[in-house]
XYZ file of C-alpha atoms in Angstrom:
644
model
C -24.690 1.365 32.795
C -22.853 -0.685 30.212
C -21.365 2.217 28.698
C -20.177 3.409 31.725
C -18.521 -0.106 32.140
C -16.544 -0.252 29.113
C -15.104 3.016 29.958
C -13.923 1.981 33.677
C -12.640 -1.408 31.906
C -10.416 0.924 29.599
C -9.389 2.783 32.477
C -9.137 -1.123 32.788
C -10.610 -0.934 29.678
C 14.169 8.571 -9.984
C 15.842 8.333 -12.790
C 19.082 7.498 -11.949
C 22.028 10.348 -11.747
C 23.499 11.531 -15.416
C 25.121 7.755 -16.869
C 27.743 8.304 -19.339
C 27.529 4.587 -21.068
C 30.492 3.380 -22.356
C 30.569 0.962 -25.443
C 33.395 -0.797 -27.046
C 33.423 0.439 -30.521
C 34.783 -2.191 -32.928
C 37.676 -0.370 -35.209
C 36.703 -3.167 -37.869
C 35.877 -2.499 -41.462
C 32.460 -3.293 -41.315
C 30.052 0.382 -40.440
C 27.454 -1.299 -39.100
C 29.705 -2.572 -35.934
C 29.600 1.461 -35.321
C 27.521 2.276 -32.612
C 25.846 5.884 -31.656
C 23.472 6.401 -28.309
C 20.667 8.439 -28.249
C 19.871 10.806 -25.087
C 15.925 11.010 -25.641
C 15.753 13.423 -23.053
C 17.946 15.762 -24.297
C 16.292 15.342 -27.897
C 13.008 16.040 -25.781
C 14.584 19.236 -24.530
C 15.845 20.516 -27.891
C 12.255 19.558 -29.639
C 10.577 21.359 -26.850
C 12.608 24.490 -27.765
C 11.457 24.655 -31.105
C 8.370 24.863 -29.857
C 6.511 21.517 -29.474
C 4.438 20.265 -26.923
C 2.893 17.513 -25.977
C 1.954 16.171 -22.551
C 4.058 12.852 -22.223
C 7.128 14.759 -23.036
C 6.586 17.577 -20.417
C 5.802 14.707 -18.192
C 9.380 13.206 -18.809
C 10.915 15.958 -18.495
C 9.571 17.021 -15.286
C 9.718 13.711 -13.819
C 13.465 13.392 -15.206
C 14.898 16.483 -13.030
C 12.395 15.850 -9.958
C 13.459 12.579 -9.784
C 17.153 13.888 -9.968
C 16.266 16.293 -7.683
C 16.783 19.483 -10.208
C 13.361 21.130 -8.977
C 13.897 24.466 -10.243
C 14.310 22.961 -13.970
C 11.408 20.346 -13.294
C 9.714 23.772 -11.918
C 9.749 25.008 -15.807
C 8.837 21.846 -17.542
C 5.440 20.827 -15.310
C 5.381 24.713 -15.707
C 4.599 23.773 -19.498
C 2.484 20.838 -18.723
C -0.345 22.745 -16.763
C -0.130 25.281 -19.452
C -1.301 22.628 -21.989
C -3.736 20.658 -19.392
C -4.353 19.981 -15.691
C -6.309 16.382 -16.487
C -3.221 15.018 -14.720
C -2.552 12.487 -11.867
C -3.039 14.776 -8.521
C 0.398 13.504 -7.802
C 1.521 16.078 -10.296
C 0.038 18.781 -8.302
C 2.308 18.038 -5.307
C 5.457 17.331 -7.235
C 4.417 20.832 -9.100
C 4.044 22.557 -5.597
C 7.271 21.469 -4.411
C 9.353 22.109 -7.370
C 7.624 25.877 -7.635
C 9.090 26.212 -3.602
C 12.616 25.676 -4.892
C 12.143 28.669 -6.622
C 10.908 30.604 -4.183
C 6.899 30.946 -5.948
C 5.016 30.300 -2.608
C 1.829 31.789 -3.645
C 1.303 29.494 -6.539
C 2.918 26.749 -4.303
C -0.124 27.261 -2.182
C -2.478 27.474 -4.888
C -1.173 23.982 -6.007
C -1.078 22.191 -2.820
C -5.250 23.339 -2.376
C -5.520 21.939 -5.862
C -3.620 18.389 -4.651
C -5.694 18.494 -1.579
C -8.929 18.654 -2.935
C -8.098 15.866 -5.426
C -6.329 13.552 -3.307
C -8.672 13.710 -0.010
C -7.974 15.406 3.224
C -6.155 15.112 7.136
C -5.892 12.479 9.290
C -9.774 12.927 10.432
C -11.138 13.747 6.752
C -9.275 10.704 4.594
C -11.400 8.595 7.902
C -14.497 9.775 6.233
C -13.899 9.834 2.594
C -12.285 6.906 2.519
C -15.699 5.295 4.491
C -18.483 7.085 2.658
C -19.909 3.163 2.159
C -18.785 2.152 5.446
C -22.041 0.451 6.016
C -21.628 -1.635 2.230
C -18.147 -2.510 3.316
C -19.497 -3.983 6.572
C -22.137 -5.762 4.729
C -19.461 -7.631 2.575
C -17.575 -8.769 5.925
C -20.695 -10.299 7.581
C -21.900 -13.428 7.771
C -18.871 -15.356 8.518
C -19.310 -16.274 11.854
C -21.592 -18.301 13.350
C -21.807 -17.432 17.333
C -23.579 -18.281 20.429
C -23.300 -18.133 24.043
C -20.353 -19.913 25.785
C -21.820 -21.435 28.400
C -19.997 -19.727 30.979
C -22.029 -16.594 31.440
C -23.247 -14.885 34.680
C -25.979 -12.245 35.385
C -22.799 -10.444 36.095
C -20.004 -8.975 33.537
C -18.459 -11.855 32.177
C -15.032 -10.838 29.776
C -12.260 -10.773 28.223
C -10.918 -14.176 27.565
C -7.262 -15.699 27.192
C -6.578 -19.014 25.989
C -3.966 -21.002 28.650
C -3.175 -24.272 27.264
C -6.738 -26.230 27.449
C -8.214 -23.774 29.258
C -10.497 -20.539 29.052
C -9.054 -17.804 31.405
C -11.602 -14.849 31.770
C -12.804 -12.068 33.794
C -15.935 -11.580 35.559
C -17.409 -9.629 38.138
C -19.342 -12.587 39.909
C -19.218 -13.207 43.263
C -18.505 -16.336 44.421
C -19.132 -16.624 48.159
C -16.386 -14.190 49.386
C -16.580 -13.045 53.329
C -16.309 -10.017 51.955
C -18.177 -8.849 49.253
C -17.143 -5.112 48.155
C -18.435 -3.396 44.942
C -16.817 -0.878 42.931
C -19.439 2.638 43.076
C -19.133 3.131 39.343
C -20.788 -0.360 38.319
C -22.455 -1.700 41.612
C -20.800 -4.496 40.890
C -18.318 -6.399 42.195
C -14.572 -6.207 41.255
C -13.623 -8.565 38.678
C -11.450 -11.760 38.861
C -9.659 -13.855 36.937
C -11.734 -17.396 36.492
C -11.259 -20.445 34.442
C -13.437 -22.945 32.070
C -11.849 -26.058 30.481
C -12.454 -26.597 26.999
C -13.448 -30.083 25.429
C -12.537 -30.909 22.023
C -15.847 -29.300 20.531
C -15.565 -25.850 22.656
C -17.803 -26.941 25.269
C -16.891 -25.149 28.028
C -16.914 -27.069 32.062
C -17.110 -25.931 35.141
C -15.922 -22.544 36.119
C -13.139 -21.984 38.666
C -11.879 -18.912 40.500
C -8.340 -18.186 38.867
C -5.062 -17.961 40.511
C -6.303 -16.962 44.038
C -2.675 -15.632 44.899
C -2.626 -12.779 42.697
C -6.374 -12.531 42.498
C -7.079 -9.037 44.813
C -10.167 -7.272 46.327
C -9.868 -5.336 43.532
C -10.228 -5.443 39.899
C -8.118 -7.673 37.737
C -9.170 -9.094 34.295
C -7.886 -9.227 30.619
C -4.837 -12.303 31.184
C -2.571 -13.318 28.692
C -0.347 -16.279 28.701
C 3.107 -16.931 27.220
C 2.535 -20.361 25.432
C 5.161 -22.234 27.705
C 2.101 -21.521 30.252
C 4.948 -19.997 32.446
C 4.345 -16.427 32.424
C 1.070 -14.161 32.459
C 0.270 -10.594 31.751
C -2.755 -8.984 33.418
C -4.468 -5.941 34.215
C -4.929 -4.512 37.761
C -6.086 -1.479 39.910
C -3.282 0.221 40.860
C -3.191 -1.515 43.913
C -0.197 -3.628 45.339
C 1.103 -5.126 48.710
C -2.291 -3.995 50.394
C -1.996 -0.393 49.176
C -3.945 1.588 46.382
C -2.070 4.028 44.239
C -4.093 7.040 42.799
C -3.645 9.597 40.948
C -3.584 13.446 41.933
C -7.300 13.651 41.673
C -7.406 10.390 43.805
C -8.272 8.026 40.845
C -7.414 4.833 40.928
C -5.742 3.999 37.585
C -4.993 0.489 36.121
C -1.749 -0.972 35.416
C -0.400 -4.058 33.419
C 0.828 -7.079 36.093
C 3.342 -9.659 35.237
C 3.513 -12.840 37.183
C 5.061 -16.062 36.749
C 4.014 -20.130 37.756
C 6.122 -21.304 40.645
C 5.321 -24.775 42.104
C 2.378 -24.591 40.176
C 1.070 -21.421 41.649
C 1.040 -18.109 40.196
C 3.275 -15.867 42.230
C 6.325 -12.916 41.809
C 3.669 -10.385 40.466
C 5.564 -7.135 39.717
C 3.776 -3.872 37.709
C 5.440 -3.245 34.464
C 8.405 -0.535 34.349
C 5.778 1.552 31.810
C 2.902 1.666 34.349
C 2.068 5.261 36.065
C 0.198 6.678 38.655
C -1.251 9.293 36.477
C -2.590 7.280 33.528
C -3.748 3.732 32.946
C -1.975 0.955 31.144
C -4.015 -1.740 30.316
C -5.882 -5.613 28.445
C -2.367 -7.003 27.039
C -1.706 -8.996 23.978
C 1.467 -10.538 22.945
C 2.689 -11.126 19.171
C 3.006 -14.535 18.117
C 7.113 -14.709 18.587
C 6.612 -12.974 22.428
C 9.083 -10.678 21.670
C 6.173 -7.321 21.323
C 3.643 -6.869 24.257
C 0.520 -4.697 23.165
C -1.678 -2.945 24.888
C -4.032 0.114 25.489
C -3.400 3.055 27.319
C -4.406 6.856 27.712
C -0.914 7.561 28.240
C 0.715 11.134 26.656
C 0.889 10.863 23.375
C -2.239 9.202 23.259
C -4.683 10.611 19.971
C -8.122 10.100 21.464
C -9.794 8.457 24.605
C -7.780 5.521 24.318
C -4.913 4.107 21.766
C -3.359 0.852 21.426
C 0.448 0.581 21.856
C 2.828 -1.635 21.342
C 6.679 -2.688 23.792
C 9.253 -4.443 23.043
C 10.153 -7.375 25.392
C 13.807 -7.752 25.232
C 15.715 -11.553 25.520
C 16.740 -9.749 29.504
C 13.246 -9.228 30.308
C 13.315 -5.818 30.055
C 11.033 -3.463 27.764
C 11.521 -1.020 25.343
C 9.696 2.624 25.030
C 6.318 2.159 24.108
C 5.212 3.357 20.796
C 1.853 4.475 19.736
C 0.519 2.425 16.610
C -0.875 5.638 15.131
C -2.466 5.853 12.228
C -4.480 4.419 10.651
C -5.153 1.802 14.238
C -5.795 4.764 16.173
C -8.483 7.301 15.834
C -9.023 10.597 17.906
C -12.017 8.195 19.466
C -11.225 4.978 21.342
C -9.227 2.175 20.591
C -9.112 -0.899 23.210
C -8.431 -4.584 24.098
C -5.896 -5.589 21.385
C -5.317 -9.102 20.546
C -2.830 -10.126 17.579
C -3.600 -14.052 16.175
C -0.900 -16.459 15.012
C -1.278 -15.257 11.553
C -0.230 -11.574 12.537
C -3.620 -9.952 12.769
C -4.182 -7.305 14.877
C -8.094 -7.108 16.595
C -8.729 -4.387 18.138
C -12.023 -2.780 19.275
C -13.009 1.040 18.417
C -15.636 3.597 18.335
C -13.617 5.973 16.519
C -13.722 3.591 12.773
C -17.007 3.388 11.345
C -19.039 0.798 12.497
C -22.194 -0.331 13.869
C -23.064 1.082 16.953
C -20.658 1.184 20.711
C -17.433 -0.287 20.347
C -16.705 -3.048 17.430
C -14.507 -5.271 16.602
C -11.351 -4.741 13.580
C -8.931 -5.954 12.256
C -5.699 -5.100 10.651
C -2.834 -7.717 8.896
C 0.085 -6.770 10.199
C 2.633 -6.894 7.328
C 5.917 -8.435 7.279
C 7.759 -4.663 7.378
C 5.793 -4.074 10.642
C 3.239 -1.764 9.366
C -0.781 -2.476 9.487
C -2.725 -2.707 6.357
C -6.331 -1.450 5.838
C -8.344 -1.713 9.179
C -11.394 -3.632 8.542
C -14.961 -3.978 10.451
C -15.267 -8.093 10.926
C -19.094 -7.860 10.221
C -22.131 -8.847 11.849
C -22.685 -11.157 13.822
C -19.553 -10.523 15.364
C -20.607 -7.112 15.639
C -23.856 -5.794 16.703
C -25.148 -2.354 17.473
C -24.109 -2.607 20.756
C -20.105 -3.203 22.483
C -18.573 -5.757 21.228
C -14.746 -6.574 22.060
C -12.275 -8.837 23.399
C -11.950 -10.976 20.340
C -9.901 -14.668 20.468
C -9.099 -16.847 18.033
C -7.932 -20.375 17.668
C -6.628 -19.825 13.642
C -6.218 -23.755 13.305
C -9.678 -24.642 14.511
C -11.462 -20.842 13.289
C -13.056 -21.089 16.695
C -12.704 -18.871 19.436
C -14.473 -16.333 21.901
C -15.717 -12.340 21.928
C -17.119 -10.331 24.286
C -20.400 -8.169 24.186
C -23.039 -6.642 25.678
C -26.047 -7.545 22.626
C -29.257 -7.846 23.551
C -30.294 -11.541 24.374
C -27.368 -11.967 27.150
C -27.519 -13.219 30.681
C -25.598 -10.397 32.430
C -23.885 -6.698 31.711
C -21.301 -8.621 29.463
C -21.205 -12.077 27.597
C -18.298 -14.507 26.207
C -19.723 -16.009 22.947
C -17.927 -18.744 21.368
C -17.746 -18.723 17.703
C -16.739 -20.847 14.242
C -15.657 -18.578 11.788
C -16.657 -19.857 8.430
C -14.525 -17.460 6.354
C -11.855 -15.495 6.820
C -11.758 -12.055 6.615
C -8.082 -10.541 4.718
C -7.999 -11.209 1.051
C -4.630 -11.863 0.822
C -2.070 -10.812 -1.990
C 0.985 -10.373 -3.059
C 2.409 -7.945 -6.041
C 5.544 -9.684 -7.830
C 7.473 -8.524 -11.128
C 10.718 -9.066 -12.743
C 12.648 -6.331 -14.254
C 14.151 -5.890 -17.605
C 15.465 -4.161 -20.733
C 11.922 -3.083 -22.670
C 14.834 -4.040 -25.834
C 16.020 -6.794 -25.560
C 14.442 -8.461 -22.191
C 17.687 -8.653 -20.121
C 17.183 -9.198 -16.805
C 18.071 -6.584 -14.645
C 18.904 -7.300 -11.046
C 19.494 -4.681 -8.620
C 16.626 -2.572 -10.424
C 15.171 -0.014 -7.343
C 10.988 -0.391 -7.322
C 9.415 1.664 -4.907
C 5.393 1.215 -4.218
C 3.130 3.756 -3.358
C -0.276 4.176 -2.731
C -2.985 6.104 -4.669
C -1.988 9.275 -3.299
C 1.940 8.152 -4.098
C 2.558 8.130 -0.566
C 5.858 6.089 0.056
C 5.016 2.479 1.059
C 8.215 0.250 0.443
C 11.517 0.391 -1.049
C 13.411 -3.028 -2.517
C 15.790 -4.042 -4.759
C 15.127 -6.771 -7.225
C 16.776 -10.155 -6.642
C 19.388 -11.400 -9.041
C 16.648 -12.926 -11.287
C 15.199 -9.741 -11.460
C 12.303 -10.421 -8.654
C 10.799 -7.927 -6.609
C 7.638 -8.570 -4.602
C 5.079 -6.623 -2.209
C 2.849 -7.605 0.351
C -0.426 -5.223 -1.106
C -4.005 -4.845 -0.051
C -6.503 -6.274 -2.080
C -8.822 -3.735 -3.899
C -6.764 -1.081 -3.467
C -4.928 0.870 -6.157
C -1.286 1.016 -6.276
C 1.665 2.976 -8.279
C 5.259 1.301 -8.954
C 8.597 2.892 -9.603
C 11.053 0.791 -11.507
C 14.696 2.744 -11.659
C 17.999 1.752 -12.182
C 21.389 3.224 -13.841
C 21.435 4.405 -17.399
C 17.973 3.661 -17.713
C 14.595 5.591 -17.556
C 12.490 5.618 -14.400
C 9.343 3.993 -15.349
C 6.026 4.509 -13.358
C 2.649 1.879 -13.287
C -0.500 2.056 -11.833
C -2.015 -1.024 -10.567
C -5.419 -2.099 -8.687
C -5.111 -5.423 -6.796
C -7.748 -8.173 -6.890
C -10.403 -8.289 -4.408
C -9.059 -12.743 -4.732
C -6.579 -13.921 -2.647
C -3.856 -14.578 -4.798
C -0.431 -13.603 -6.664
C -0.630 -9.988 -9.095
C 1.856 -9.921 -11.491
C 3.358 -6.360 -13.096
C 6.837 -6.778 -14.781
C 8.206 -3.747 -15.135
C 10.308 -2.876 -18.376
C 12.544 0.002 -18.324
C 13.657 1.780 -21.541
C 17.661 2.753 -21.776
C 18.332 6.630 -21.413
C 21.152 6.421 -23.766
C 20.000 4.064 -26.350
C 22.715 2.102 -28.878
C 21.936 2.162 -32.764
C 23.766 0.739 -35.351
C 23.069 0.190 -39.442
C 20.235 -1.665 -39.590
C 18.214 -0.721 -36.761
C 14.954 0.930 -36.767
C 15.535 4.648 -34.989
C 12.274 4.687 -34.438
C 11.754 2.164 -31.712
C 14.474 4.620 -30.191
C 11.186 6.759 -29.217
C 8.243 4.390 -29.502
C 7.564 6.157 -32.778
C 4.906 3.669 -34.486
C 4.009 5.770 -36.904
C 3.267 9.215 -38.481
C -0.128 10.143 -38.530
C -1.758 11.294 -41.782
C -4.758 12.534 -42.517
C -7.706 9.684 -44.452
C -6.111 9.510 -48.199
C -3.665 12.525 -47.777
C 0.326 12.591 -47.209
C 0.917 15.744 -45.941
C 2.601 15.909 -42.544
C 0.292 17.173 -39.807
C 1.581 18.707 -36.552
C 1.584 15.629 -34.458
C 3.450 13.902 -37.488
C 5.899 16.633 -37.086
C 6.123 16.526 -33.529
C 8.037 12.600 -34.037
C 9.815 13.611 -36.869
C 11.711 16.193 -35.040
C 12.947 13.493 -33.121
C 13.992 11.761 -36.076
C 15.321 15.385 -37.471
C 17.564 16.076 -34.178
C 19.428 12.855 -34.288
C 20.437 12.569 -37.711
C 21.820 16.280 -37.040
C 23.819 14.993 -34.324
C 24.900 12.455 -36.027
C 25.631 14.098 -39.758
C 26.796 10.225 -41.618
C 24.125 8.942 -40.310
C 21.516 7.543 -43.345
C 17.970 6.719 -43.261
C 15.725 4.281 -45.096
C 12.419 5.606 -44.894
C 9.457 3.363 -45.108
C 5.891 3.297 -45.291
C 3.664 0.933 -44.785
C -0.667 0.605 -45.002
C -3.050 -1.960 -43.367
C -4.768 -4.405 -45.684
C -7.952 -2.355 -46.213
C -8.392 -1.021 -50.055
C -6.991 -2.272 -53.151
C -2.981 -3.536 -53.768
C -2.475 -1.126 -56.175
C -3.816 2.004 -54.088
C -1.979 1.160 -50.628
C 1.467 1.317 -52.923
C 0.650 4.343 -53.971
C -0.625 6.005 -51.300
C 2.531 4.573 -48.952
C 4.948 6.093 -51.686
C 3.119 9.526 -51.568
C 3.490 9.083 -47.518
C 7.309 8.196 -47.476
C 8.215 10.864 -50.364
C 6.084 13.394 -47.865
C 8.166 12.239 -44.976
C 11.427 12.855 -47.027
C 10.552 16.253 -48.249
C 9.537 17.434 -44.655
C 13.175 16.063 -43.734
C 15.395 17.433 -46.442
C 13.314 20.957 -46.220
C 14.460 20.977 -42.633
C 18.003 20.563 -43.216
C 19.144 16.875 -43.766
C 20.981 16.600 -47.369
C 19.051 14.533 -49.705
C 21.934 11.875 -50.544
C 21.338 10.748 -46.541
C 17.690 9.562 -47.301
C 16.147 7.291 -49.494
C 12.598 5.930 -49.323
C 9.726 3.515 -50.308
C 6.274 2.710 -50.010
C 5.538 -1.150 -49.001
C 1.685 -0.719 -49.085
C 0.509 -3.995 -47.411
C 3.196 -6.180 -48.674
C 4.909 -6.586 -45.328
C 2.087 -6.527 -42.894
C 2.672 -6.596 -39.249
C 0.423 -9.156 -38.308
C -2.438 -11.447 -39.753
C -4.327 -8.930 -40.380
C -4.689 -9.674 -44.537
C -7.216 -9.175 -46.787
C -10.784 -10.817 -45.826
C -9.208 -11.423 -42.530
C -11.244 -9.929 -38.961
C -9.355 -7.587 -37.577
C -9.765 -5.142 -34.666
C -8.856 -1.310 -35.575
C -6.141 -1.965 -33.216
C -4.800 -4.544 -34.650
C -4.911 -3.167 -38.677
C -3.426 0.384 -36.881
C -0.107 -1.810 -36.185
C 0.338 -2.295 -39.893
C -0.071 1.216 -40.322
C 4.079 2.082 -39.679
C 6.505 4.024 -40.208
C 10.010 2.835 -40.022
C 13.724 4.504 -40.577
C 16.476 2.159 -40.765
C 19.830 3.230 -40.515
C 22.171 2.552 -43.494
C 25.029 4.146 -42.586
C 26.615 5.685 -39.884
């Protein structure tokens, strides 16, 4: 029977395009005022076509032209990264697929897309379940935040849906209070519901209960109020039913419709059915947003996913209303979605038997974000939920207290109201903040583009940083984020990021690395790449392939530059003997010249030394503890320029 209830109350119830940077170039005496910039990307290209790989550079590459929207050359250069591996981000998958359809390579496009699929999660329906395997764990976590009991109002009737009007408790219920007349709808046996109020003291004790509004009170059903906080204006639900007449639909239902009436002399009259209310489908339980200017509600209307979805109107400064607009995913579910209810702090409730829960309908909610959309929908827990229905949540956010409606076992009729404190609240809230700058020489740079995405680099948000740099992102806690940082001239940079399961502020600053980068005499060309130094084999100089791999980067720009001269120079951690570590850092640097000259540079452009341990990096000196991270810093390679 009190399934059958609920379901007649829902019938009531990138990098940036090519930058050509321009630098003054001093015409003074002095050479190293003489500037030259480095394109690392086309040093990338020319390296790769001598036949080196390496992951991170197919990744840049590919990324470069996606991002620039050149997908049949980003086609060939993630073409070379699966060749070498697929242990890749699943985004590369997708960005693989699309870039192989710009070059008309369906087939494998397919192939990809299955691959991206199966590593990212599934449809609408499927990322529901795997994204809830510990559904039951998560609603575990949420409970035991509320402590509840009955209200005090309660009949061996259906007692409901509550709205809070000033000091008062507005509710339905299906009571009878002494009417001439007392009809009862067939699908309950019991009577129609009306509108009633309690008063509430200062400690939620609730008085005497009154029959509501008598005026617009009907023979018929009408429940679920909500009041406009000037107490001037309510929204309700009612039978279709108006001026003595019933309105059905073509199979001679009776369908429910959302009511608008407003206090006149102190008595609710001018009730008029909303423009968006229909003869063939039911419209009803509205909630307004905290600034009254969105009315939401449920409905079965077309359009509608499942049984049920909540929608939401817009209520414009005429008193007119906008389309209605399906909330969608991920508020709506192919099951049932019902008596919404948004708090002053922009939560949406809702209740559903399409997200995983306990049993019946329960109780979720979602923080509505300043950008309008709805974060993660989360189950509020026992005791708020039970295995039975339990909806038509209220909340007073200053006090925590406020009212739900279920039919648990233990109540007085088909339906209770239970008042409740809530001891802690349920959205972990955070915010993701950064500033932007030059990874060189930490310039702020405002205007910077971030983008954020979600683990499956779905687009969340767009924004421009500030003129200090700032960007900042409402996030979800616990939940695993990617960030885009772009801007002109520079390279797009991309960070992954899991948010705190703390309420609180995460900070990523986001440094971006110049596509063109200026050198001059002095400077070290291999922070130009991130070069930190050239891998050699335990007491050996020769240079291995990886070693080779950075020195071609090295190799290409002193070709393009042929007055360009390097210092090379070599340098050990503080492990083994003074005398050894200048040795074996001499061998190393002489290595690193041969390898040079035997590849075409002229020998008069290089000169070189071993500095053993003599110039150490960090603290790391003899007798000193030291990670292997931190003596592996010491362990550099640096070419300055001399001359350009």
């Amino acid at each position: 029977m009190k399934s059958k209830l609920i379901i007649y109350v829902m019938l009531l119830g990138v990098l940036a395009n090519g930058y050509a940077q321009k630098a003054a170039v001093e015409r003074a005496d002095k050479k190293y005022e003489r500037y030259a910039y480095v394109d690392a990307i086309k040093t990338y290209e020319r390296i790769a076509a001598k036949g080196y790989k390496s992951v991170e550079m197919f990744q840049k590459l590919g990324n470069a032209y996606y991002f620039n929207a050149e997908l049949d050359k980003a086609a060939k250069w993630y073409g070379e990264l699966f060749a070498m591996t697929q242990d890749v981000e699943p985004e590369y998958y997708y960005r693989y697929s699309q870039s192989l359809k710009s070059i008309g390579e369906y087939a494998k496009a397919d192939e990809m897309l299955v691959l991206f699929n199966q590593k990212s999660g599934n449809d609408l329906r499927g990322k529901l379940f795997s994204q809830n395997r510990n559904y039951l764990a998560e609603i575990k976590a949420n409970s035991g935040r509320y402590n509840i009991e009955d209200a005090g109002v309660n009949s061996k009737y259906s007692d409901y849906g509550s709205s809070f009007s000033g000091n008062q408790l507005v509710f339905t219920s299906a009571r009878d209070t002494g009417s001439l007349f007392k009809i009862k709808d067939k699908w309950t046996n019991q009577y129609f519901t009306n509108m009633y109020s309690s008063e509430i003291s200062a400690d939620t004790v609730l008085g005497p209960v009154k029959k509501f509004a008598r005026k617009i009170n009907t023979k018929f059903h009408e429940a679920t109020p909500v009041f406009t906080k000037d107490g001037q204006t309510v929204y309700f639900t009612r039978n279709n039913f108006n001026n003595g007449k019933k309105g059905k639909d073509a199979n001679r239902v009776v369908m429910l419709k959302i009511y608008k009436a407003t206090l006149v002399n102190k008595e609710w009259d001018n009730e008029v059915e909303l423009p968006f209310n229909s003869n063939n489908y039911s419209v009803a339980h509205p909630a307004l947003s905290p600034d009254e200017k969105t009315l939401y509600f449920a409905s079965d209307m077309p359009g509608t996913l499942g049984q049920s979805d909540i929608f939401k109107v817009k209520i414009n400064e005429d008193g007119s209303y906008g389309v209605p607009e399906n909330l969608g995913f991920p508020i709506n579910t192919e099951g049932k979605e019902t008596f919404p209810y948004v708090s002053n702090e922009n939560e949406l409730y809702f209740a559903s038997d399409g997200h995983p829960g306990l049993g019946g309908l329960d109780i979720f909610a979602s923080q509505i974000a300043k950008d309008g959309s709805y974060r993660k929908v989360k189950n509020i827990g026992e005791p708020a939920n039970s295995p039975k229905d339990d909806f038509g949540y209220l909340i007073d956010v200053k006090t925590r207290k406020g009212f739900l409606s279920s039919n648990r076992v233990g109540g007085q009729g088909y339906d209770d109201i239970y008042k409740f404190l809530e001891t802690r609240k349920l959205n972990c809230e955070q915010a993701l903040s950064g500033i932007v700058t030059d990874l060189e020489t930490s310039e702020i740079l405002p205007d910077s583009k971030v983008t954020l995405f979600d683990d499956k680099f779905t687009l969340i948000k767009e924004v421009k940083a500030d003129d200090k740099g700032h960007y900042e992102f409402e996030v979800e806690c616990e939940m695993t984020y990617y960030v885009r940082g772009e801007k002109e001239a520079y390279e797009t940079k991309e960070q992954k990021i899991t948010i705190s399961n703390v309420t609180g502020k995460t900070d990523l600053p986001i440094q971006l690395e110049k596509k063109v980068k200026p050198v001059t005499v002095g400077d070290d060309l291999a922070k130009a790449f991130g070069i930190k130094m050239i891998y050699f084999d335990f007491d050996k100089w020769d240079i291995r392939t990886d070693a080779a791999y950075e020195l071609e980067k090295i190799l290409d720009v002193m070709k393009e530059y042929p007055n360009m001269k390097i210092d090379v120079r070599s340098h050990t951690d503080s492990r083994g003997s003074f005398e050894y570590n200048d040795k074996l850092s001499g061998n190393r640097a002489n290595s690193t010249m041969e390898w040079l000259i035997k590849n075409g540079v002229k020998k008069d452009r290089l000169t070189g030394k071993g500095y053993g341990e003599r110039e150490l990096f960090n603290k790391c000196a003899d007798n000193v503890e030291c990670s292997e991270e931190d003596h592996q810093l010491n362990r550099r390679s640096q070419f300055i320029i001399t001359a350009l």
